[in-house]
Amino acid sequence: MIASIFCYPIKGLSPQALSEVELTKGAYFPNDRLYAIENGPSGFDETVPRYRPKTKYLMLMRDERLATLKTRFDPSISRLTIELDGRLECDADLSTFAGRSAVETFFAVFCEDDLKGPPRLLGPFDPFRFTDSTKGFVSLVNLASVAAIAKAAGQAVDPLRFRANLYLDGLPAWAEHDLVGRQITIGETQLAITNTTERCAATSVDPATGERDINVVKTLVKTVGHNLCGVYARVVQGGGIRPGDPVTILD
């Protein structure tokens, strides 16, 4: 079944839990990776938005301090709030020049030591999204696989380290990888599982503290012989999804 649902409106910033989501055939996950913060000149062309490596943006793999921020984005009014240690640091309307400038100014100071040039807020460029994978539309992670990693690491592992859209419960560990090339249904929604998800050093960062406390990739390779955890899917039939909805694997 579906245990939880999340979107990540700004690449590298806070996850946002959803009580439900409506998926559309052939489309990306709603309000997911709409924006990114460019780390110095990246070659990104706003007139023809195309995939660029995540190293071109502020990201958890390199900039773990991002996890210490608590951000919230309201897509209905394009409003982003940023909190640090319980203090409101930025409250900006991303549809305005002033709002975007305020966000860029904040990150110019907050990430000063990690920047390769002036930070620039990019997006939105619908239907383009700032996903890590050119094949990534909807990402899924199996909670049993996360539990297996935690057991091997000898400590708790927050599933949000993997920044998935849909978290699955009820499957055996690593069973999601066997779904590649198959389809699943969640209520009226149907997804085609397209490929597995390679993991990077971003998963070493505790999303609650911003500390690098577990080498997840090393644990994966040592335990199961690969650095994969989770899968990507394409929406072949749209529909609504809520936590608790059953997942059916099609033959």
Coordinates of N, CA and C in Angstrom, one line a residue:
M1 N 0.8 -1.2 0.0 CA 0.0 0.0 0.0 C 0.9 1.2 0.0
I2 N 0.2 2.4 -0.2 CA 0.9 3.6 -0.2 C 1.0 4.1 1.3
A3 N 2.2 4.2 1.8 CA 2.4 4.6 3.2 C 2.4 6.2 3.3
S4 N 3.0 6.9 2.4 CA 3.1 8.3 2.4 C 3.4 8.9 1.1
I5 N 3.1 10.2 0.9 CA 3.3 10.9 -0.4 C 4.0 12.2 -0.1
F6 N 5.0 12.5 -0.9 CA 5.7 13.7 -0.8 C 6.0 14.4 -2.1
C7 N 6.2 15.7 -2.1 CA 6.7 16.4 -3.2 C 7.9 17.3 -2.7
Y8 N 8.7 17.7 -3.6 CA 9.9 18.5 -3.3 C 9.9 19.7 -4.3
P9 N 9.2 20.8 -4.0 CA 9.0 21.9 -4.9 C 10.3 22.5 -5.4
I10 N 11.3 22.7 -4.4 CA 12.5 23.3 -4.8 C 13.6 22.3 -4.6
K11 N 14.4 22.0 -5.6 CA 15.4 21.0 -5.6 C 16.4 21.2 -4.4
G12 N 16.6 20.2 -3.6 CA 17.5 20.2 -2.5 C 16.9 20.8 -1.2
L13 N 15.7 21.3 -1.2 CA 15.1 21.9 0.0 C 14.0 20.9 0.5
S14 N 13.2 21.3 1.5 CA 12.4 20.4 2.3 C 11.4 19.6 1.5
P15 N 11.1 18.4 2.0 CA 10.0 17.6 1.5 C 8.7 18.2 2.0
Q16 N 7.6 18.0 1.3 CA 6.3 18.4 1.7 C 5.3 17.2 1.6
A17 N 4.8 16.8 2.8 CA 3.9 15.7 2.8 C 2.5 16.1 2.2
L18 N 1.9 15.2 1.5 CA 0.6 15.4 0.9 C -0.4 14.4 1.4
S19 N -1.6 14.9 1.6 CA -2.7 14.0 2.0 C -3.3 13.3 0.8
E20 N -3.1 13.8 -0.4 CA -3.5 13.2 -1.6 C -2.8 13.8 -2.8
V21 N -2.8 13.2 -4.0 CA -2.3 13.7 -5.2 C -3.0 13.2 -6.4
E22 N -3.2 14.0 -7.4 CA -3.8 13.6 -8.6 C -2.7 13.6 -9.7
L23 N -2.5 12.4 -10.2 CA -1.5 12.2 -11.3 C -2.2 12.2 -12.6
T24 N -1.4 12.7 -13.6 CA -1.9 12.9 -15.0 C -1.1 12.0 -15.9
K25 N -1.7 11.4 -16.9 CA -1.0 10.5 -17.8 C 0.1 11.3 -18.5
G26 N 1.3 10.7 -18.5 CA 2.5 11.2 -19.2 C 3.1 12.4 -18.5
A27 N 2.6 12.8 -17.4 CA 3.1 14.1 -16.7 C 4.0 13.8 -15.5
Y28 N 4.7 14.8 -15.1 CA 5.5 14.6 -13.9 C 4.6 14.7 -12.6
F29 N 5.2 14.4 -11.5 CA 4.5 14.5 -10.2 C 4.2 15.9 -10.0
P30 N 3.0 16.2 -9.6 CA 2.6 17.6 -9.4 C 3.4 18.4 -8.4
N31 N 3.9 19.6 -8.9 CA 4.6 20.6 -8.0 C 6.0 20.0 -7.5
D32 N 6.5 19.0 -8.2 CA 7.7 18.4 -7.8 C 8.9 18.9 -8.6
R33 N 10.0 19.4 -7.9 CA 11.2 19.9 -8.5 C 10.9 21.0 -9.6
L34 N 10.0 21.9 -9.2 CA 9.6 23.0 -10.1 C 10.8 24.0 -10.2
Y35 N 11.5 24.1 -9.1 CA 12.6 25.1 -9.1 C 13.9 24.5 -8.7
A36 N 15.0 25.2 -9.1 CA 16.3 24.8 -8.6 C 17.1 26.1 -8.4
I37 N 18.1 26.0 -7.5 CA 19.0 27.2 -7.3 C 20.3 27.0 -7.9
E38 N 20.6 27.7 -9.0 CA 21.8 27.5 -9.8 C 23.0 28.0 -8.9
N39 N 24.0 27.1 -8.9 CA 25.2 27.4 -8.2 C 26.3 28.0 -9.1
G40 N 26.2 29.3 -9.4 CA 27.1 29.9 -10.3 C 26.6 29.6 -11.7
P41 N 27.3 30.1 -12.8 CA 26.8 29.9 -14.1 C 26.9 28.4 -14.5
S42 N 25.7 27.9 -15.0 CA 25.6 26.5 -15.3 C 25.5 26.1 -16.7
G43 N 25.2 27.2 -17.5 CA 24.9 26.9 -18.9 C 23.4 26.6 -19.2
F44 N 22.6 26.7 -18.1 CA 21.2 26.5 -18.3 C 20.5 27.6 -19.1
D45 N 19.8 27.2 -20.1 CA 19.2 28.1 -21.0 C 17.7 28.2 -20.7
E46 N 17.2 29.3 -20.1 CA 15.8 29.4 -19.7 C 14.9 29.4 -20.9
T47 N 15.4 29.7 -22.1 CA 14.5 29.8 -23.3 C 14.3 28.3 -23.8
V48 N 15.2 27.5 -23.6 CA 15.1 26.1 -24.0 C 15.6 25.2 -22.8
P49 N 14.7 25.1 -21.7 CA 15.1 24.3 -20.6 C 15.4 22.9 -20.8
R50 N 16.6 22.4 -20.5 CA 17.0 21.0 -20.7 C 17.7 20.5 -19.4
Y51 N 17.8 19.2 -19.3 CA 18.4 18.5 -18.2 C 19.9 19.0 -18.1
R52 N 20.3 19.3 -16.9 CA 21.7 19.6 -16.5 C 22.0 18.8 -15.3
P53 N 23.3 18.3 -15.2 CA 23.6 17.5 -14.0 C 23.3 18.3 -12.7
K54 N 23.0 17.5 -11.7 CA 22.6 18.1 -10.4 C 23.7 18.9 -9.7
T55 N 24.9 18.7 -10.2 CA 26.1 19.4 -9.6 C 26.1 20.9 -10.0
K56 N 25.2 21.2 -11.0 CA 25.1 22.6 -11.4 C 24.2 23.4 -10.4
Y57 N 23.6 22.7 -9.5 CA 22.6 23.4 -8.6 C 23.0 23.2 -7.1
L58 N 22.5 24.0 -6.2 CA 22.6 23.7 -4.8 C 21.9 22.3 -4.6
M59 N 22.6 21.4 -3.8 CA 22.0 20.1 -3.7 C 22.6 19.5 -2.4
L60 N 21.8 18.5 -1.9 CA 22.2 17.8 -0.6 C 23.5 17.0 -0.8
M61 N 23.8 16.5 -1.9 CA 24.9 15.6 -2.1 C 26.2 16.4 -1.7
R62 N 26.2 17.7 -2.0 CA 27.4 18.5 -1.7 C 27.1 19.5 -0.6
D63 N 25.9 20.0 -0.6 CA 25.6 21.2 0.3 C 24.6 20.7 1.4
E64 N 25.2 19.9 2.3 CA 24.3 19.3 3.4 C 23.7 20.3 4.3
R65 N 24.2 21.5 4.4 CA 23.6 22.5 5.3 C 22.2 22.8 4.8
L66 N 21.8 22.5 3.6 CA 20.4 22.8 3.1 C 19.4 22.0 4.0
A67 N 19.8 20.9 4.5 CA 18.9 20.1 5.3 C 18.6 20.8 6.7
T68 N 19.3 21.8 7.1 CA 19.0 22.5 8.3 C 17.9 23.5 8.1
L69 N 17.6 23.8 6.9 CA 16.5 24.7 6.6 C 15.2 24.0 6.6
K70 N 14.2 24.7 7.0 CA 12.8 24.2 7.0 C 12.1 25.2 6.0
T71 N 11.7 24.6 4.8 CA 11.1 25.4 3.8 C 9.7 24.9 3.5
R72 N 8.9 25.8 3.0 CA 7.5 25.5 2.6 C 7.1 26.3 1.4
F73 N 6.6 25.7 0.4 CA 6.2 26.3 -0.8 C 4.7 26.1 -1.0
D74 N 4.0 27.2 -1.2 CA 2.5 27.1 -1.5 C 2.4 27.5 -3.0
P75 N 2.1 26.4 -3.9 CA 2.0 26.7 -5.3 C 0.9 27.6 -5.7
S76 N -0.2 27.6 -4.9 CA -1.4 28.4 -5.3 C -1.1 29.9 -5.3
I77 N -0.1 30.3 -4.5 CA 0.3 31.8 -4.4 C 1.8 32.0 -4.7
S78 N 2.5 30.9 -5.1 CA 3.9 31.0 -5.4 C 4.8 31.5 -4.2
R79 N 4.4 31.1 -3.0 CA 5.0 31.7 -1.8 C 6.0 30.7 -1.2
L80 N 7.2 31.1 -1.0 CA 8.2 30.2 -0.3 C 8.6 30.9 1.0
T81 N 8.6 30.1 2.1 CA 9.1 30.5 3.3 C 10.3 29.7 3.7
I82 N 11.3 30.3 4.3 CA 12.5 29.6 4.7 C 12.7 29.9 6.2
E83 N 12.9 28.9 7.0 CA 13.2 29.0 8.4 C 14.5 28.3 8.8
L84 N 15.2 28.9 9.7 CA 16.5 28.4 10.2 C 16.5 28.5 11.7
D85 N 16.6 27.4 12.4 CA 16.6 27.3 13.8 C 15.3 28.0 14.4
G86 N 14.2 27.7 13.7 CA 12.9 28.3 14.2 C 12.7 29.7 13.9
R87 N 13.6 30.4 13.2 CA 13.4 31.8 12.8 C 13.0 31.9 11.4
L88 N 12.1 32.7 11.0 CA 11.7 33.0 9.7 C 12.8 33.9 9.0
E89 N 13.5 33.3 8.0 CA 14.6 34.0 7.4 C 14.2 34.7 6.1
C90 N 13.2 34.1 5.4 CA 12.8 34.6 4.1 C 11.3 34.2 3.8
D91 N 10.6 35.2 3.3 CA 9.2 35.0 3.0 C 9.0 35.7 1.7
A92 N 8.9 34.9 0.6 CA 9.0 35.5 -0.8 C 7.9 35.0 -1.7
D93 N 7.4 35.8 -2.5 CA 6.6 35.5 -3.7 C 7.4 35.2 -4.9
L94 N 7.5 34.0 -5.3 CA 8.4 33.6 -6.4 C 7.9 34.1 -7.7
S95 N 6.7 34.6 -7.8 CA 6.2 35.1 -9.1 C 6.7 36.6 -9.3
T96 N 7.4 37.2 -8.3 CA 7.8 38.5 -8.5 C 9.3 38.6 -8.5
F97 N 9.9 39.7 -9.1 CA 11.3 39.9 -9.1 C 11.8 40.1 -7.7
A98 N 11.1 40.9 -6.9 CA 11.6 41.1 -5.6 C 11.6 39.8 -4.7
G99 N 10.7 39.0 -4.9 CA 10.6 37.7 -4.2 C 11.8 36.8 -4.6
R100 N 12.0 36.7 -5.8 CA 13.1 35.8 -6.3 C 14.5 36.4 -5.9
S101 N 14.6 37.7 -5.9 CA 15.8 38.3 -5.5 C 16.1 38.1 -4.0
A102 N 15.0 38.1 -3.2 CA 15.2 37.8 -1.8 C 15.7 36.4 -1.5
V103 N 15.2 35.5 -2.3 CA 15.7 34.1 -2.1 C 17.1 34.0 -2.5
E104 N 17.5 34.6 -3.6 CA 18.9 34.6 -4.1 C 19.8 35.2 -3.1
T105 N 19.4 36.3 -2.5 CA 20.2 37.0 -1.5 C 20.4 36.1 -0.3
F106 N 19.3 35.5 0.1 CA 19.5 34.6 1.3 C 20.5 33.5 1.0
F107 N 20.4 32.8 -0.1 CA 21.4 31.7 -0.4 C 22.8 32.2 -0.7
A108 N 22.9 33.5 -1.1 CA 24.2 34.0 -1.4 C 25.0 34.1 0.0
V109 N 24.3 34.3 1.1 CA 24.9 34.4 2.4 C 25.0 33.0 3.0
F110 N 23.8 32.3 3.0 CA 23.8 31.0 3.7 C 24.7 30.0 3.1
C111 N 24.9 30.0 1.8 CA 25.8 29.0 1.1 C 27.1 29.7 0.6
E112 N 27.5 30.8 1.2 CA 28.6 31.6 0.7 C 29.8 30.7 0.4
D113 N 30.2 29.8 1.3 CA 31.4 29.0 1.2 C 31.3 27.9 0.1
D114 N 30.1 27.6 -0.4 CA 29.9 26.5 -1.3 C 29.6 27.0 -2.7
L115 N 29.5 28.3 -2.9 CA 29.1 28.8 -4.2 C 30.2 29.0 -5.2
K116 N 29.9 28.7 -6.5 CA 30.8 28.9 -7.6 C 30.6 30.2 -8.3
G117 N 29.6 30.9 -7.8 CA 29.2 32.2 -8.5 C 27.8 32.6 -7.8
P118 N 27.3 33.7 -8.3 CA 26.0 34.1 -7.7 C 24.9 33.1 -7.8
P119 N 24.2 32.8 -6.8 CA 23.0 31.8 -6.9 C 21.9 32.5 -7.7
R120 N 21.2 31.7 -8.5 CA 20.1 32.2 -9.3 C 19.0 31.2 -9.2
L121 N 17.8 31.7 -8.9 CA 16.6 30.8 -8.8 C 16.1 30.6 -10.2
L122 N 16.0 29.3 -10.5 CA 15.5 28.9 -11.8 C 14.1 28.2 -11.7
G123 N 13.3 28.5 -12.7 CA 12.0 27.9 -12.7 C 10.8 28.8 -12.4
P124 N 9.6 28.4 -12.6 CA 9.2 27.1 -13.2 C 9.2 27.2 -14.7
F125 N 9.4 26.0 -15.4 CA 9.3 25.9 -16.8 C 8.5 24.7 -17.2
D126 N 7.3 24.7 -16.8 CA 6.4 23.6 -17.1 C 6.3 23.3 -18.6
P127 N 6.4 22.0 -19.0 CA 6.5 20.8 -18.1 C 7.8 20.3 -17.7
F128 N 8.9 21.1 -18.0 CA 10.2 20.7 -17.5 C 10.3 20.7 -16.0
R129 N 11.1 19.7 -15.5 CA 11.4 19.6 -14.1 C 12.9 19.4 -13.8
F130 N 13.3 19.8 -12.7 CA 14.7 19.7 -12.3 C 15.0 18.3 -11.6
T131 N 14.6 17.2 -12.2 CA 14.8 15.9 -11.7 C 16.3 15.4 -11.9
D132 N 16.7 14.5 -11.1 CA 18.0 13.9 -11.2 C 18.2 13.0 -12.4
S133 N 17.1 12.4 -12.8 CA 17.1 11.5 -13.9 C 16.2 12.0 -15.1
T134 N 16.7 11.8 -16.3 CA 16.0 12.3 -17.5 C 14.8 11.4 -17.7
K135 N 14.7 10.2 -17.0 CA 13.6 9.3 -17.1 C 12.7 9.4 -15.9
G136 N 13.0 10.3 -15.0 CA 12.2 10.3 -13.8 C 11.0 11.1 -13.8
F137 N 9.8 10.5 -13.7 CA 8.5 11.2 -13.6 C 8.0 11.1 -12.2
V138 N 7.9 9.9 -11.7 CA 7.4 9.6 -10.3 C 8.4 8.7 -9.7
S139 N 8.8 9.0 -8.5 CA 9.8 8.1 -7.8 C 9.1 7.4 -6.6
L140 N 9.5 6.1 -6.5 CA 9.0 5.3 -5.4 C 10.1 4.6 -4.7
V141 N 9.9 4.5 -3.4 CA 10.8 3.8 -2.5 C 10.0 2.8 -1.6
N142 N 10.6 1.6 -1.4 CA 10.1 0.5 -0.6 C 10.6 0.7 0.8
L143 N 9.7 0.8 1.8 CA 10.1 1.0 3.2 C 10.8 -0.2 3.7
A144 N 10.5 -1.4 3.2 CA 11.2 -2.6 3.6 C 12.7 -2.6 3.2
S145 N 13.0 -2.0 2.1 CA 14.4 -1.8 1.6 C 15.1 -0.8 2.5
V146 N 14.4 0.2 2.9 CA 15.0 1.2 3.8 C 15.3 0.5 5.2
A147 N 14.4 -0.3 5.6 CA 14.6 -1.0 6.9 C 15.8 -2.0 6.8
A148 N 16.0 -2.6 5.6 CA 17.1 -3.5 5.4 C 18.4 -2.7 5.5
I149 N 18.4 -1.5 5.0 CA 19.6 -0.6 5.1 C 19.9 -0.2 6.5
A150 N 18.8 0.1 7.2 CA 19.0 0.5 8.6 C 19.5 -0.7 9.5
K151 N 19.1 -1.9 9.2 CA 19.6 -3.0 9.9 C 21.1 -3.2 9.6
A152 N 21.5 -3.1 8.4 CA 22.9 -3.3 8.0 C 23.7 -2.1 8.6
A153 N 23.2 -0.9 8.7 CA 23.9 0.2 9.2 C 24.0 0.2 10.7
G154 N 23.0 -0.5 11.3 CA 23.0 -0.6 12.8 C 22.4 0.7 13.4
Q155 N 21.6 1.4 12.7 CA 20.9 2.6 13.2 C 19.7 3.0 12.3
A156 N 18.9 3.8 12.9 CA 17.7 4.2 12.2 C 18.0 5.0 10.9
V157 N 17.3 4.8 9.9 CA 17.4 5.5 8.6 C 16.1 6.1 8.2
D158 N 16.1 7.4 8.2 CA 14.9 8.2 7.8 C 14.6 7.9 6.3
P159 N 13.4 7.4 5.9 CA 13.1 7.2 4.5 C 13.2 8.5 3.7
L160 N 13.1 9.6 4.3 CA 13.2 10.9 3.6 C 14.5 11.2 3.0
R161 N 15.6 10.4 3.5 CA 16.9 10.5 2.8 C 16.8 10.3 1.3
F162 N 15.8 9.5 0.9 CA 15.7 9.0 -0.5 C 14.8 9.9 -1.3
R163 N 14.1 10.9 -0.7 CA 13.4 11.9 -1.4 C 12.5 11.4 -2.5
A164 N 11.7 10.3 -2.1 CA 10.8 9.8 -3.1 C 9.4 10.5 -3.0
N165 N 8.6 10.3 -4.1 CA 7.3 10.8 -4.1 C 6.3 9.9 -3.4
L166 N 6.4 8.6 -3.7 CA 5.6 7.6 -3.1 C 6.4 6.6 -2.3
Y167 N 6.0 6.4 -1.0 CA 6.6 5.3 -0.2 C 5.7 4.2 -0.1
L168 N 6.2 3.0 -0.4 CA 5.4 1.7 -0.4 C 5.7 0.9 0.8
D169 N 4.6 0.3 1.3 CA 4.7 -0.6 2.5 C 4.0 -1.9 2.1
G170 N 4.6 -3.0 2.6 CA 4.0 -4.3 2.3 C 4.7 -5.2 1.3
L171 N 5.7 -4.7 0.7 CA 6.6 -5.5 -0.2 C 7.8 -6.0 0.5
P172 N 8.3 -7.1 0.1 CA 9.6 -7.6 0.7 C 10.7 -6.6 0.3
A173 N 11.8 -6.6 1.1 CA 12.9 -5.7 0.7 C 13.4 -6.0 -0.7
W174 N 13.7 -5.0 -1.4 CA 14.3 -5.0 -2.8 C 13.3 -5.6 -3.8
A175 N 12.1 -5.9 -3.5 CA 11.1 -6.4 -4.5 C 10.8 -5.4 -5.5
E176 N 10.9 -4.1 -5.2 CA 10.6 -3.1 -6.1 C 11.5 -3.1 -7.4
H177 N 12.7 -3.6 -7.2 CA 13.6 -3.7 -8.4 C 13.1 -4.7 -9.4
D178 N 12.4 -5.7 -8.9 CA 11.9 -6.7 -9.8 C 10.6 -6.2 -10.6
L179 N 10.2 -5.0 -10.3 CA 9.0 -4.5 -11.0 C 9.4 -3.7 -12.3
V180 N 10.7 -3.5 -12.5 CA 11.1 -2.8 -13.7 C 10.6 -3.5 -14.9
G181 N 9.9 -2.8 -15.8 CA 9.3 -3.4 -17.0 C 7.9 -3.8 -16.8
R182 N 7.4 -3.7 -15.5 CA 6.0 -4.1 -15.3 C 5.2 -2.9 -14.9
Q183 N 3.9 -3.1 -14.6 CA 3.0 -2.0 -14.3 C 2.3 -2.3 -12.9
I184 N 2.0 -1.3 -12.2 CA 1.2 -1.4 -11.0 C 0.0 -0.5 -11.0
T185 N -1.0 -0.8 -10.3 CA -2.1 0.1 -10.1 C -2.3 0.5 -8.7
I186 N -2.7 1.8 -8.5 CA -3.0 2.3 -7.2 C -4.4 3.0 -7.4
G187 N -5.4 2.3 -7.0 CA -6.8 2.8 -7.3 C -7.0 2.8 -8.8
E188 N -7.4 3.9 -9.3 CA -7.5 4.1 -10.8 C -6.3 4.5 -11.5
T189 N -5.2 4.8 -10.7 CA -4.0 5.2 -11.3 C -3.1 4.0 -11.7
Q190 N -2.5 4.1 -12.9 CA -1.6 3.0 -13.3 C -0.2 3.6 -13.7
L191 N 0.8 2.9 -13.1 CA 2.2 3.3 -13.4 C 3.0 2.2 -14.0
A192 N 3.8 2.6 -15.0 CA 4.8 1.7 -15.6 C 6.1 1.9 -14.9
I193 N 6.7 0.9 -14.3 CA 8.0 1.1 -13.6 C 9.1 1.0 -14.7
T194 N 9.9 2.1 -14.8 CA 10.8 2.2 -15.9 C 12.2 1.8 -15.6
N195 N 12.7 2.2 -14.5 CA 14.1 1.9 -14.1 C 14.4 2.1 -12.6
T196 N 15.5 1.5 -12.2 CA 15.9 1.6 -10.8 C 16.5 3.0 -10.5
T197 N 16.7 3.3 -9.3 CA 17.3 4.6 -8.9 C 18.6 4.4 -8.2
E198 N 19.6 5.0 -8.9 CA 21.0 4.9 -8.3 C 21.1 6.0 -7.2
R199 N 21.8 5.6 -6.1 CA 21.9 6.5 -5.0 C 23.3 7.1 -4.9
C200 N 23.3 8.3 -4.3 CA 24.6 9.1 -4.3 C 24.8 9.5 -2.8
A201 N 25.8 10.4 -2.6 CA 26.1 10.8 -1.2 C 25.1 11.6 -0.6
A202 N 24.1 12.1 -1.3 CA 23.0 12.9 -0.6 C 22.3 12.0 0.4
T203 N 22.2 10.7 0.2 CA 21.6 9.9 1.2 C 22.3 9.7 2.5
S204 N 23.6 10.2 2.5 CA 24.4 10.1 3.8 C 23.9 11.2 4.7
V205 N 23.2 12.2 4.3 CA 22.8 13.4 5.1 C 21.5 13.1 5.8
D206 N 21.5 13.3 7.1 CA 20.3 13.1 7.9 C 19.4 14.3 7.6
P207 N 18.2 14.1 7.1 CA 17.3 15.2 6.7 C 16.8 16.0 7.9
A208 N 17.0 15.5 9.1 CA 16.6 16.3 10.3 C 17.7 17.2 10.8
T209 N 18.9 16.8 10.7 CA 20.0 17.5 11.3 C 21.0 18.1 10.3
G210 N 21.0 17.6 9.1 CA 22.0 18.1 8.1 C 23.4 17.5 8.3
E211 N 23.5 16.5 9.2 CA 24.8 15.8 9.4 C 25.0 14.6 8.5
R212 N 26.2 14.4 8.1 CA 26.5 13.2 7.3 C 26.9 12.1 8.4
D213 N 25.9 11.2 8.6 CA 26.1 10.3 9.7 C 26.1 8.8 9.3
I214 N 25.7 8.5 8.0 CA 25.7 7.1 7.5 C 26.2 7.2 6.1
N215 N 27.1 6.3 5.7 CA 27.5 6.2 4.3 C 26.5 5.2 3.7
V216 N 25.4 5.6 3.2 CA 24.3 4.7 2.7 C 24.8 4.0 1.5
V217 N 25.5 4.7 0.6 CA 26.0 4.0 -0.7 C 26.9 2.9 -0.3
K218 N 27.9 3.1 0.6 CA 28.8 2.1 1.0 C 28.1 0.9 1.6
T219 N 27.1 1.2 2.5 CA 26.3 0.2 3.1 C 25.5 -0.6 2.1
L220 N 25.0 0.0 1.1 CA 24.2 -0.7 0.0 C 25.2 -1.7 -0.7
V221 N 26.3 -1.2 -1.1 CA 27.2 -2.0 -1.9 C 27.7 -3.2 -1.1
K222 N 28.0 -2.9 0.2 CA 28.5 -4.0 1.0 C 27.5 -5.0 1.3
T223 N 26.2 -4.6 1.5 CA 25.2 -5.5 1.9 C 24.5 -6.2 0.7
V224 N 24.2 -5.5 -0.4 CA 23.5 -6.1 -1.5 C 24.2 -6.0 -2.8
G225 N 25.4 -5.4 -2.8 CA 26.2 -5.4 -4.0 C 25.8 -4.4 -5.1
H226 N 25.1 -3.4 -4.7 CA 24.7 -2.4 -5.7 C 24.4 -1.1 -4.9
N227 N 24.2 0.0 -5.6 CA 23.9 1.3 -5.0 C 22.5 1.7 -5.4
L228 N 21.6 0.8 -5.5 CA 20.2 1.0 -6.0 C 19.2 1.0 -4.8
C229 N 18.3 1.9 -4.8 CA 17.2 1.9 -3.8 C 16.1 2.7 -4.4
G230 N 15.0 2.0 -4.8 CA 13.9 2.7 -5.3 C 13.8 2.6 -6.8
V231 N 12.7 3.0 -7.4 CA 12.4 3.0 -8.8 C 11.8 4.2 -9.3
Y232 N 11.8 4.5 -10.6 CA 11.1 5.5 -11.3 C 9.9 4.9 -12.1
A233 N 8.9 5.7 -12.2 CA 7.7 5.2 -13.0 C 7.2 6.3 -13.9
R234 N 6.5 5.9 -14.9 CA 5.8 6.8 -15.8 C 4.3 6.6 -15.6
V235 N 3.5 7.6 -15.6 CA 2.1 7.5 -15.4 C 1.4 7.2 -16.7
V236 N 0.8 6.0 -16.8 CA 0.1 5.5 -18.0 C -1.4 5.7 -17.9
Q237 N -1.9 5.9 -16.7 CA -3.3 6.2 -16.5 C -3.4 7.0 -15.3
G238 N -3.9 8.2 -15.4 CA -4.0 9.2 -14.3 C -5.1 8.8 -13.3
G239 N -5.0 9.5 -12.2 CA -6.0 9.3 -11.1 C -5.5 9.8 -9.8
G240 N -6.3 9.7 -8.8 CA -5.9 10.2 -7.4 C -5.3 9.1 -6.6
I241 N -4.4 9.5 -5.7 CA -3.7 8.6 -4.8 C -3.7 9.2 -3.4
R242 N -4.0 8.3 -2.4 CA -3.9 8.8 -1.0 C -3.1 7.7 -0.2
P243 N -2.6 8.2 0.9 CA -2.0 7.2 1.8 C -3.0 6.1 2.2
G244 N -2.5 4.9 2.3 CA -3.4 3.8 2.6 C -4.0 3.1 1.4
D245 N -3.9 3.7 0.2 CA -4.4 3.0 -1.0 C -3.6 1.8 -1.3
P246 N -4.2 0.7 -1.7 CA -3.5 -0.6 -2.0 C -2.8 -0.5 -3.3
V247 N -1.7 -1.2 -3.5 CA -0.9 -1.3 -4.7 C -1.1 -2.7 -5.2
T248 N -1.4 -2.8 -6.5 CA -1.6 -4.1 -7.2 C -0.5 -4.2 -8.3
I249 N 0.2 -5.3 -8.3 CA 1.2 -5.6 -9.4 C 0.5 -6.3 -10.5
L250 N 0.5 -5.8 -11.7 CA -0.1 -6.4 -12.9 C 0.8 -7.5 -13.5
D251 N 0.2 -8.5 -14.0 CA 1.0 -9.6 -14.7 C 1.5 -9.1 -16.0

